[in-house]
Tab-separated table of C-alpha atoms in Angstrom:
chain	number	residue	atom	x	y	z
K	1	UNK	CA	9.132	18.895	11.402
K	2	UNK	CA	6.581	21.510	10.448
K	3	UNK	CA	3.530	22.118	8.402
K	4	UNK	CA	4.640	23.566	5.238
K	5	UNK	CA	2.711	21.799	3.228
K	6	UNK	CA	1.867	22.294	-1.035
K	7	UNK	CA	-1.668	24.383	-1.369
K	8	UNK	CA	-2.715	21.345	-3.462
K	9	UNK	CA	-2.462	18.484	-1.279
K	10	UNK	CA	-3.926	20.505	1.502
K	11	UNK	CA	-7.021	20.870	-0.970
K	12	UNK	CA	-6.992	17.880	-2.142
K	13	UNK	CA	-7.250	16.327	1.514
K	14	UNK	CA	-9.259	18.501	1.937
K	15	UNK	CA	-12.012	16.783	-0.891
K	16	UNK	CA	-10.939	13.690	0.199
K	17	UNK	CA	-13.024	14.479	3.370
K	18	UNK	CA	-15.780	16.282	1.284
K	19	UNK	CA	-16.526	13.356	-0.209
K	20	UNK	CA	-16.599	10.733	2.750
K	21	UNK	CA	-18.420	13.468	4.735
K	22	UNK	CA	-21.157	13.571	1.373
K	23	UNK	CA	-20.762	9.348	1.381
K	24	UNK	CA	-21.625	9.343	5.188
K	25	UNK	CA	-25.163	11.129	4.705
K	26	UNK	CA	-25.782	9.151	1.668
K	27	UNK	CA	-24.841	5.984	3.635
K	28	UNK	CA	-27.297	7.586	6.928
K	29	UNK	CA	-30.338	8.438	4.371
K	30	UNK	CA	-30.309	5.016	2.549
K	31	UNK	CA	-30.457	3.325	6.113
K	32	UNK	CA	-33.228	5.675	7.180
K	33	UNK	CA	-35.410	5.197	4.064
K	34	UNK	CA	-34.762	1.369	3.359
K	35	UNK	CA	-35.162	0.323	7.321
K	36	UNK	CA	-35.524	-3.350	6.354
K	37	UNK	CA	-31.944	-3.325	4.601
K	38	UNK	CA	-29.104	-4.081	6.699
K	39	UNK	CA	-26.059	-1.051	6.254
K	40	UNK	CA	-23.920	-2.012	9.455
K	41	UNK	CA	-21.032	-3.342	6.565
K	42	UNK	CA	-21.434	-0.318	4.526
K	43	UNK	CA	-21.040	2.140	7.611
K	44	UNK	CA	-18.239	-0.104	9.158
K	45	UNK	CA	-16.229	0.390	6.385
K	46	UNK	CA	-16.955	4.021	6.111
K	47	UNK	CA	-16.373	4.738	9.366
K	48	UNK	CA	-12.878	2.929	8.860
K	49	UNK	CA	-11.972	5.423	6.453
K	50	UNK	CA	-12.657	8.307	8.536
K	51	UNK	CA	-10.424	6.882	10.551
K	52	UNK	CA	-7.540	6.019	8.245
K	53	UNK	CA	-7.935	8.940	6.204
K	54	UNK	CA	-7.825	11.056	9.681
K	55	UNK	CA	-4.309	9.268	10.521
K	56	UNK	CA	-2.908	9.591	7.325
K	57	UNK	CA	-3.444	13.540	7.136
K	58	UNK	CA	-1.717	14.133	10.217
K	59	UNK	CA	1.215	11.616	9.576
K	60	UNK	CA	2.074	13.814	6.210
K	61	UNK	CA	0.681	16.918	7.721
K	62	UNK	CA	3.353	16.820	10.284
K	63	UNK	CA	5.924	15.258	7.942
K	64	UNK	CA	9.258	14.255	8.563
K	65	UNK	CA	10.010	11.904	10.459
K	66	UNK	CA	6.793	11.203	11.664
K	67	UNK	CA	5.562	10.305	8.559
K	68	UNK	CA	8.400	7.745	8.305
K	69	UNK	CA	7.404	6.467	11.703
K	70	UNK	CA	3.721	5.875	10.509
K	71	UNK	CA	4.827	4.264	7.275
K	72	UNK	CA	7.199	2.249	9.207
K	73	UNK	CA	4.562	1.177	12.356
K	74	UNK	CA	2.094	0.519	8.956
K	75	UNK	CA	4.907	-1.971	7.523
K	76	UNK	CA	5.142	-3.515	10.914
K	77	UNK	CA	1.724	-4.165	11.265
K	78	UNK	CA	0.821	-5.892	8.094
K	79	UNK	CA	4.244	-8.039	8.459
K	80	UNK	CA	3.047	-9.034	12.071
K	81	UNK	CA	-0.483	-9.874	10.386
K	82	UNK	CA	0.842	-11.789	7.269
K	83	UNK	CA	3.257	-13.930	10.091
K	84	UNK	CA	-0.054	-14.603	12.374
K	85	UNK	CA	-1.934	-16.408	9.118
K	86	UNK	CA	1.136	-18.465	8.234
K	87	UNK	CA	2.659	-20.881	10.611
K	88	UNK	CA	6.248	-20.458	11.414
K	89	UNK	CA	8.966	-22.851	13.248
K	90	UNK	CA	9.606	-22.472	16.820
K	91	UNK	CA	13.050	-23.332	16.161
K	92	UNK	CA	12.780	-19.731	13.964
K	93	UNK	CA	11.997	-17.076	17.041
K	94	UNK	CA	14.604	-15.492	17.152
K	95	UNK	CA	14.718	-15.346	13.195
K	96	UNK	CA	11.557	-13.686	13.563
K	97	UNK	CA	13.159	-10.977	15.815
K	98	UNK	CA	16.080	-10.254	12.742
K	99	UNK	CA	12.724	-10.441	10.387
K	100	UNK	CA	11.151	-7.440	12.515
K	101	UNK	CA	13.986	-5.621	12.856
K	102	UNK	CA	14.972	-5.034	9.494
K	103	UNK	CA	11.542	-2.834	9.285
K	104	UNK	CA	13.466	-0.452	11.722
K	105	UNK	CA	16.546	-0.377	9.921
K	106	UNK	CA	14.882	0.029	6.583
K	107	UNK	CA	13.089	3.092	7.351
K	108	UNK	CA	16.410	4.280	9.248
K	109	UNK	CA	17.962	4.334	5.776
K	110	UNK	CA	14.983	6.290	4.428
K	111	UNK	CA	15.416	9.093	7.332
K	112	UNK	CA	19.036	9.235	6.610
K	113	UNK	CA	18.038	9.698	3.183
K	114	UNK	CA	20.773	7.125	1.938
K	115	UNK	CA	19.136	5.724	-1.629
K	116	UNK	CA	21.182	2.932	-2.440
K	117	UNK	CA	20.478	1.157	0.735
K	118	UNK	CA	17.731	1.869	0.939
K	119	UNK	CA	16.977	-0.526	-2.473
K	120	UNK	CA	19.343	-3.160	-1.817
K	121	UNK	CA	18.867	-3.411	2.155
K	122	UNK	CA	15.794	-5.804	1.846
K	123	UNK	CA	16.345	-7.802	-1.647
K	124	UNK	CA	20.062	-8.421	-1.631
K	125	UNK	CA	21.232	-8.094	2.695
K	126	UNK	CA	18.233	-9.393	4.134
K	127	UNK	CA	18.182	-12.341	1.279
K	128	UNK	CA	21.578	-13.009	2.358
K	129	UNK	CA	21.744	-12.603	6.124
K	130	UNK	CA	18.413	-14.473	6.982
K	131	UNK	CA	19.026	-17.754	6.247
K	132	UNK	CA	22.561	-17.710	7.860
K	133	UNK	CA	20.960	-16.917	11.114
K	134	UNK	CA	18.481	-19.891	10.077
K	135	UNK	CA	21.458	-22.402	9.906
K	136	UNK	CA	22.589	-21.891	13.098
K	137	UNK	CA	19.445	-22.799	14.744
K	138	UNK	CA	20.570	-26.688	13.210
K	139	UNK	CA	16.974	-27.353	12.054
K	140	UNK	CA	17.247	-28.721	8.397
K	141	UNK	CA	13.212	-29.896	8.290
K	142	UNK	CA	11.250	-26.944	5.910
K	143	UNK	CA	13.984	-24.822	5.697
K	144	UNK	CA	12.694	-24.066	2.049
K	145	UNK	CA	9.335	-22.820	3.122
K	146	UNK	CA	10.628	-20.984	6.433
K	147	UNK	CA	12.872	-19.327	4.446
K	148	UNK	CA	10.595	-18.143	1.380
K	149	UNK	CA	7.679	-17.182	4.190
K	150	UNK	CA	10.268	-14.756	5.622
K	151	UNK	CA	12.060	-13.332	2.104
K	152	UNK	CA	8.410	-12.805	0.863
K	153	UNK	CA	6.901	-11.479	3.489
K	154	UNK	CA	9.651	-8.925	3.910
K	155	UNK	CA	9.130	-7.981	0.600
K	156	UNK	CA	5.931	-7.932	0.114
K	157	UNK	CA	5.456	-6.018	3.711
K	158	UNK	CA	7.805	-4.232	4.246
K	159	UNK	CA	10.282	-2.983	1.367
K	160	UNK	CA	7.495	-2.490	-1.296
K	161	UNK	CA	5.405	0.231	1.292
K	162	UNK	CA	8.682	1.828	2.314
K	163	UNK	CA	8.741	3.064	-1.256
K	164	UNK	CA	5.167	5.528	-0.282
K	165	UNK	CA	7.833	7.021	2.547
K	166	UNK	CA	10.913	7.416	0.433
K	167	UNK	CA	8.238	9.571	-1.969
K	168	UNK	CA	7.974	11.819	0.725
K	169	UNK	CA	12.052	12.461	0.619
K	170	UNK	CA	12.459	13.350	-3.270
K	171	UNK	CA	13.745	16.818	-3.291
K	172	UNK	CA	11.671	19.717	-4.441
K	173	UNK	CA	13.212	19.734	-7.802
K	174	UNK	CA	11.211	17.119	-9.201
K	175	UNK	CA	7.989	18.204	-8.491
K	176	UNK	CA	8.014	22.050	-7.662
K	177	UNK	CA	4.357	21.922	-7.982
K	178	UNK	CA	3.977	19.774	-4.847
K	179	UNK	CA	7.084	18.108	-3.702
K	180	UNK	CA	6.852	14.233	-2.937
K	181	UNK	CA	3.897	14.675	-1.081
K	182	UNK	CA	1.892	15.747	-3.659
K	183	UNK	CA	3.401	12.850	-5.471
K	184	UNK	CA	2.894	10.274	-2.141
K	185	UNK	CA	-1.329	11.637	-2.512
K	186	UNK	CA	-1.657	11.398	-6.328
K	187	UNK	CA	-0.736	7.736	-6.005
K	188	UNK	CA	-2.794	6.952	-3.121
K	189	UNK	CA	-5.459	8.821	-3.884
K	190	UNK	CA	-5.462	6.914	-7.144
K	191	UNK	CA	-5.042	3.122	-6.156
K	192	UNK	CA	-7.886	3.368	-3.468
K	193	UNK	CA	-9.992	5.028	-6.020
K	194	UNK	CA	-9.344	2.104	-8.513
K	195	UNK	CA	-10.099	-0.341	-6.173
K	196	UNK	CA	-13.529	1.210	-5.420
K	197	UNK	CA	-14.356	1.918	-9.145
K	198	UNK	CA	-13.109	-1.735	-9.711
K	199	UNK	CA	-15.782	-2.751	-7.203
K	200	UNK	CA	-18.430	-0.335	-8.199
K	201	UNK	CA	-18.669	-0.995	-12.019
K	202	UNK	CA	-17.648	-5.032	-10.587
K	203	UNK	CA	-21.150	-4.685	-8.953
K	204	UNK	CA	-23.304	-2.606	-11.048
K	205	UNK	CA	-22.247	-4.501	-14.777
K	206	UNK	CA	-20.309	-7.570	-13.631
K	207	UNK	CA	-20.877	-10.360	-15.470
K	208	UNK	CA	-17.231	-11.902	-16.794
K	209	UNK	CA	-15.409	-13.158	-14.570
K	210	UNK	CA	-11.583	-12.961	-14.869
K	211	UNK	CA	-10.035	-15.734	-12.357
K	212	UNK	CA	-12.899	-17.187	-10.339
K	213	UNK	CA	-10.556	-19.632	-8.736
K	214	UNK	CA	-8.908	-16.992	-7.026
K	215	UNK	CA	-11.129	-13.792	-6.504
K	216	UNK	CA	-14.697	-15.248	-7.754
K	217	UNK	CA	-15.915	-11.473	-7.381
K	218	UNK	CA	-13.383	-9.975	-9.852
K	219	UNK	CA	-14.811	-9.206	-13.611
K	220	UNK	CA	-13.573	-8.133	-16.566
K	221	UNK	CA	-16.181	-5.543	-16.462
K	222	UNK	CA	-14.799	-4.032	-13.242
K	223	UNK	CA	-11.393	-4.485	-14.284
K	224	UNK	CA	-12.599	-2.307	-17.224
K	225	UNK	CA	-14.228	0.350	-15.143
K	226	UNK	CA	-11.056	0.912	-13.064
K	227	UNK	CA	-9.108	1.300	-15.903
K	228	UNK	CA	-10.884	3.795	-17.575
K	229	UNK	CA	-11.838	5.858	-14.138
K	230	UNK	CA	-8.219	5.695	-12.918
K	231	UNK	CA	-7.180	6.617	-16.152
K	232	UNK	CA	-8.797	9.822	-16.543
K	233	UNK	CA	-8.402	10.962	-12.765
K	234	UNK	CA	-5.000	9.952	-13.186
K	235	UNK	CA	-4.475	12.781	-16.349
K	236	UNK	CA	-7.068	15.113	-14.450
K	237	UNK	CA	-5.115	15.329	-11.515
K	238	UNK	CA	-1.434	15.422	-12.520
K	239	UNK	CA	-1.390	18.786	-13.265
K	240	UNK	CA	-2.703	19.865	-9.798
K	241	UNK	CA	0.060	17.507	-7.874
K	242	UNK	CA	2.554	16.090	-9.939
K	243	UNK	CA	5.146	17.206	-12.864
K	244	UNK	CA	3.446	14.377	-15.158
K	245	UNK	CA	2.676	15.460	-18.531
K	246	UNK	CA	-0.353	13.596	-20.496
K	247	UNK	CA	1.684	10.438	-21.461
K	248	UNK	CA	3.359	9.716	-18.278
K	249	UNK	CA	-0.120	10.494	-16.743
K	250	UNK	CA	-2.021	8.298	-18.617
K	251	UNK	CA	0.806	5.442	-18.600
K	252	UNK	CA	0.597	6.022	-15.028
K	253	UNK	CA	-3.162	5.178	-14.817
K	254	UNK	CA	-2.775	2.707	-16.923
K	255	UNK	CA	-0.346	1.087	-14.976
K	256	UNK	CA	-1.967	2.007	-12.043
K	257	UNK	CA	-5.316	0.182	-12.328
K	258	UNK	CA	-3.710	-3.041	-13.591
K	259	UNK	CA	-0.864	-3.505	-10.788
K	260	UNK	CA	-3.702	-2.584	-8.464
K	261	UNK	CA	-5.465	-5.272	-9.549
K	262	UNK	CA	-2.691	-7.739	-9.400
K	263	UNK	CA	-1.882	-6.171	-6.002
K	264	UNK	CA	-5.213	-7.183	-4.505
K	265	UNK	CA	-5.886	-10.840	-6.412
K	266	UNK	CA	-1.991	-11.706	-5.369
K	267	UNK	CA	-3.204	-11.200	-1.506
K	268	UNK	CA	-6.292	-13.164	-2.296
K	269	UNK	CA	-4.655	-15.916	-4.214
K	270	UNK	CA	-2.517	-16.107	-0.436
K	271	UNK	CA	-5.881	-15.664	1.527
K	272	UNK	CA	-7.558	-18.363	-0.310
K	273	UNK	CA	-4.124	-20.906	0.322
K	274	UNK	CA	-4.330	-20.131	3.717
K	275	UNK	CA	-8.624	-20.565	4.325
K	276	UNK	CA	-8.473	-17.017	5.656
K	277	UNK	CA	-11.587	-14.479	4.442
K	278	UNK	CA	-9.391	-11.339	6.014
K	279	UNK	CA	-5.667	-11.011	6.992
K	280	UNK	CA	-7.080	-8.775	10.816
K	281	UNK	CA	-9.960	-7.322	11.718
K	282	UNK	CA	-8.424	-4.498	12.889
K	283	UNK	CA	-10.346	-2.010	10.274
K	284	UNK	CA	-13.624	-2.925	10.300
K	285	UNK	CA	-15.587	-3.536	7.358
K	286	UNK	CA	-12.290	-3.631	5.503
K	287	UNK	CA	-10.457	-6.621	7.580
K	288	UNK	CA	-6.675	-6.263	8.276
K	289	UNK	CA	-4.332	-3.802	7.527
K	290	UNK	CA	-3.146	-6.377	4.144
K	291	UNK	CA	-6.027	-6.335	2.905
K	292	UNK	CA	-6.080	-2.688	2.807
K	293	UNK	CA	-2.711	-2.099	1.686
K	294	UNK	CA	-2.991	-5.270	-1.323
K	295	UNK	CA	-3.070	-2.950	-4.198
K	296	UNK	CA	0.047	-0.760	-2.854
K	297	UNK	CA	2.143	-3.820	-2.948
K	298	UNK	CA	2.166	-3.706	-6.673
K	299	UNK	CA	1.923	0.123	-7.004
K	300	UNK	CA	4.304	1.876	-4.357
K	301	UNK	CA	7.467	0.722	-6.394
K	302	UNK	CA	6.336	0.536	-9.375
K	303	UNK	CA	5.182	4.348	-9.331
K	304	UNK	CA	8.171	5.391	-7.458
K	305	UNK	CA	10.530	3.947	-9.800
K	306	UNK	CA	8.394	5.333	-12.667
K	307	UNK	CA	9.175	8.509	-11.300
K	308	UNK	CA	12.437	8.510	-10.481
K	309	UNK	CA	13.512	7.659	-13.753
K	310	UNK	CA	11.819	10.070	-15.969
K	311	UNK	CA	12.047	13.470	-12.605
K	312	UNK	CA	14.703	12.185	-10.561
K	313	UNK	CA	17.155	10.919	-12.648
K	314	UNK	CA	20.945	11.454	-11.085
K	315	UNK	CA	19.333	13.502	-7.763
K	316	UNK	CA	19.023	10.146	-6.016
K	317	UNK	CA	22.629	8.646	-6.332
């Protein structure tokens, strides 16, 4: 463990808190001059990202393994919130104990650096060993849907954020610039920024709405927006933290800002089935931990494998 960490992602953190230091006086000057408007959401949710922003630096800052221990506590969290909001059998407990578990053991394969299981641990072992623990409880009576609550959630909570720790592991080779944490910032730095261009231009020029049945709030308009901005940060920035050239950067924000979308109306589409307006409340102004992490559902692996194929290619195996 230590703090050698790429010039680039230091600076780069470092704007990060430029600009929520510059959003917090904008935030404290538009409640001082418009007294009769009510801010408390506004500075909830920026206060929030002090806070996660703070945690995050330090997890990466530090680096291995506690960086795998903070991605691994995150997977934990939003599993244990996604199991609160959907009812399970009490026949299943100690299911739910094998369901938890695997979190551990898939982030043990990520500190032991051992590729291969770490990809087939969750979809293939877990797919296979969960419902034969099921069986032996006896209890025949929504088997399908305890089963397909646990398989998803797993996936959706677990193995697709384990892929922002395994970025942390690729070797130096791939990205000399910045190693995998330059490549672990570039991506989060550009699916939050999508989702708050999405809502910005969603806000300010809104007017088409793209599935109203599922995120009434979501336009094509914003969609549009977050494109376009993620896009160009996405080319802007690779130079500074990743090997990307301008194709794979702009396929990258391309991709990006669409799975990121999907990400977030996928988690709302749930939300919505279940009556449930946030997954926690344990980020306020933001909700739960889910609804934070939506959009890296759809962009961890799809960004990791992106890059693995065209930089890593025969380093991993």
């Amino acid at each position: 463990m230590g703090l050698n960490i790429a010039t680039p992602v230091l600076y780069t953190l470092a704007g990060i808190f430029g600009l929520l230091a510059i959003a917090t006086m904008i935030t404290f000057g538009l409640a001082l001059s418009h007294w009769d408007t009510d801010y408390s959401e506004l500075k909830s949710r920026i206060k929030s990202w002090w806070v996660m922003v703070t945690i995050f630096s330090l997890a990466i800052l530090l680096k291995y393994p506690v960086s795998i221990i903070f991605f691994m506590f995150l997977s934990f969290i939003a599993l244990r919130e996604y199991l609160s909001l959907i009812p399970t059998r009490f026949s299943d407990r100690r299911v739910l104990l094998w369901t938890y578990l695997a979190i551990v053991i898939q982030y043990f394969w990520i500190y032991i650096g051992w590729y291969g299981m770490f990809l087939l641990f969750i979809p293939i072992y877990m797919f296979l060993l969960l419902p034969v623990r099921m069986l032996l409880n006896g209890e025949t009576e929504g088997f399908l849907n305890a089963i397909g609550t646990l398989h998803w959630g797993l996936m959706l909570n677990v193995y697709t954020i384990s892929h922002l720790s395994y970025l942390i592991m690729l070797p130096l080779s791939g990205n000399p610039i910045a190693g995998g944490t330059g490549l672990l910032v570039y991506l989060l730095v550009l699916t939050e920024i999508n989702d708050i261009a999405q809502y910005i231009f969603g806000k300010m020029f809104g007017r088409h709405k793209i599935i109203p049945k599922v995120s009434p709030n979501k336009t094509i308009e914003g969609l549009l927006g977050g494109v376009l901005t993620t896009t160009g940060l996405a080319i802007a920035l690779a130079p500074w933290l990743t090997p990307f050239d301008l194709i794979h950067s702009a396929c990258l924000g391309l991709l990006l800002s669409l799975t990121g979308f999907i990400g977030d109306v996928n988690i709302s589409a749930l939300k919505r089935d279940l009556g449930v307006k946030d997954s926690g409340t344990i980020l306020p102004g933001h909700g739960g931990i889910l609804d934070r992490i939506d959009s890296l559902t759809y962009t961890a692996p799809l960004f990791f494998h992106f890059t693995v194929y065209f930089y890593y290619q025969g380093q991993l195996l």
